[in-house]
Each structure stands twice: as C-alpha cells, then as structure tokens.
C-alpha cells in the first residue's frame, strides 16, 4: 500500500486566539511563536507518520493497493468520504 497526499489541510486544529485564551496570554508579541507551536504539535500528531496514525484535519489522500484482497481497510481514519474507487486489471 502506498499513500500520497493530494490536498493538505487548509487550517490548524486550534487558532492562535484559542490557544492564547487557554494559556491566558493577553499580549500579541508571541503570536508567531504560538502559531509555530500549534503547527509543530499538529505535525507530530497528524497523518500517517504522526503519533495518532490518523488525520485530525480534513485532507485528501490517494491510497494505492498493489494486491486486491477480499476486504479493503482504509488507513488514516476517521473518514468523511471516499471520492472514487478505480480498479485496473
């Protein structure tokens, strides 16, 4: 099985404003640093190489199977939709 990222996430799971409210930060001069921390945490958890082994944000992946078995188990759940299934003989 091979995975290919087609459409990456377009947003972060938490906004800078939400993170600042949680941390009780009222000043703005650390906003870029807080955004970097959110991106780093997201990268550490998200996708096939993240600690969770799943997608925590909406994104599109291509899954290629070299051998077709009796069942197909899709990685990176939970899934919102399957756009297409193509079978080449």
Short mmCIF file of C-alpha atoms in Angstrom, two decimals:
data_model
loop_
_atom_site.label_atom_id
_atom_site.label_comp_id
_atom_site.label_asym_id
_atom_site.label_seq_id
_atom_site.Cartn_x
_atom_site.Cartn_y
_atom_site.Cartn_z
CA UNK A 1 0.00 0.00 0.00
CA UNK A 2 1.23 3.46 -0.82
CA UNK A 3 -0.19 6.78 0.36
CA UNK A 4 0.00 10.11 -1.42
CA UNK A 5 -1.19 13.42 -0.04
CA UNK A 6 -3.39 15.14 -2.64
CA UNK A 7 -4.84 18.08 -0.68
CA UNK A 8 -3.15 19.12 2.59
CA UNK A 9 -5.11 20.64 5.48
CA UNK A 10 -6.03 24.28 4.96
CA UNK A 11 -6.25 25.29 8.62
CA UNK A 12 -4.83 24.47 12.01
CA UNK A 13 -6.92 22.48 14.53
CA UNK A 14 -6.69 25.35 17.04
CA UNK A 15 -6.48 29.06 16.29
CA UNK A 16 -3.86 31.28 17.86
CA UNK A 17 -6.64 33.14 19.66
CA UNK A 18 -7.99 29.89 21.15
CA UNK A 19 -4.52 28.82 22.26
CA UNK A 20 -3.85 32.24 23.81
CA UNK A 21 -7.15 32.12 25.68
CA UNK A 22 -6.31 28.67 27.01
CA UNK A 23 -2.85 29.82 28.13
CA UNK A 24 -4.17 33.13 29.45
CA UNK A 25 -1.81 35.11 27.19
CA UNK A 26 -3.04 38.68 26.61
CA UNK A 27 -0.15 40.21 24.64
CA UNK A 28 0.43 39.81 20.88
CA UNK A 29 4.21 39.73 20.51
CA UNK A 30 4.34 35.90 20.86
CA UNK A 31 1.62 35.16 18.27
CA UNK A 32 4.06 33.84 15.65
CA UNK A 33 5.73 31.58 18.20
CA UNK A 34 2.37 30.22 19.41
CA UNK A 35 1.35 29.54 15.79
CA UNK A 36 4.64 27.66 15.29
CA UNK A 37 3.92 25.57 18.40
CA UNK A 38 0.45 24.70 17.07
CA UNK A 39 1.93 23.68 13.69
CA UNK A 40 4.62 21.56 15.38
CA UNK A 41 2.10 19.78 17.60
CA UNK A 42 -0.18 19.17 14.62
CA UNK A 43 2.69 17.72 12.58
CA UNK A 44 3.63 15.45 15.48
CA UNK A 45 0.11 14.00 15.75
CA UNK A 46 -1.38 14.18 12.25
CA UNK A 47 -1.14 11.88 9.24
CA UNK A 48 0.45 8.52 8.56
CA UNK A 49 3.69 9.34 10.37
CA UNK A 50 2.09 11.15 13.33
CA UNK A 51 1.71 9.60 16.74
CA UNK A 52 -2.02 9.09 16.20
CA UNK A 53 -1.65 7.47 12.79
CA UNK A 54 -4.79 9.24 11.61
CA UNK A 55 -5.89 12.54 10.12
CA UNK A 56 -7.01 15.14 12.63
CA UNK A 57 -7.83 17.70 9.92
CA UNK A 58 -9.72 17.48 6.64
CA UNK A 59 -7.36 16.43 3.85
CA UNK A 60 -7.38 14.27 0.72
CA UNK A 61 -5.19 11.19 0.30
CA UNK A 62 -4.67 8.69 -2.52
CA UNK A 63 -4.33 5.05 -1.47
CA UNK A 64 -2.81 2.63 -3.97
CA UNK A 65 -3.08 -1.09 -3.32
CA UNK A 66 -0.80 -3.46 -5.23
CA UNK A 67 -2.88 -6.52 -4.36
CA UNK A 68 -6.65 -6.53 -4.01
CA UNK A 69 -7.86 -8.73 -1.17
CA UNK A 70 -11.36 -9.68 -0.12
CA UNK A 71 -11.60 -6.55 2.07
CA UNK A 72 -10.12 -3.10 1.80
CA UNK A 73 -9.15 -1.34 5.01
CA UNK A 74 -8.55 2.36 4.56
CA UNK A 75 -5.82 3.94 6.70
CA UNK A 76 -5.90 7.34 8.39
CA UNK A 77 -9.49 7.26 9.66
CA UNK A 78 -11.91 8.64 10.58
CA UNK A 79 -13.08 9.23 7.02
CA UNK A 80 -15.54 11.84 5.79
CA UNK A 81 -15.97 10.42 2.30
CA UNK A 82 -14.50 8.30 -0.46
CA UNK A 83 -14.28 10.23 -3.73
CA UNK A 84 -13.66 7.29 -6.06
CA UNK A 85 -12.53 3.70 -6.36
CA UNK A 86 -10.67 2.69 -9.50
CA UNK A 87 -9.80 -0.92 -10.32
CA UNK A 88 -7.25 -1.69 -13.05
CA UNK A 89 -6.96 -5.30 -14.16
#
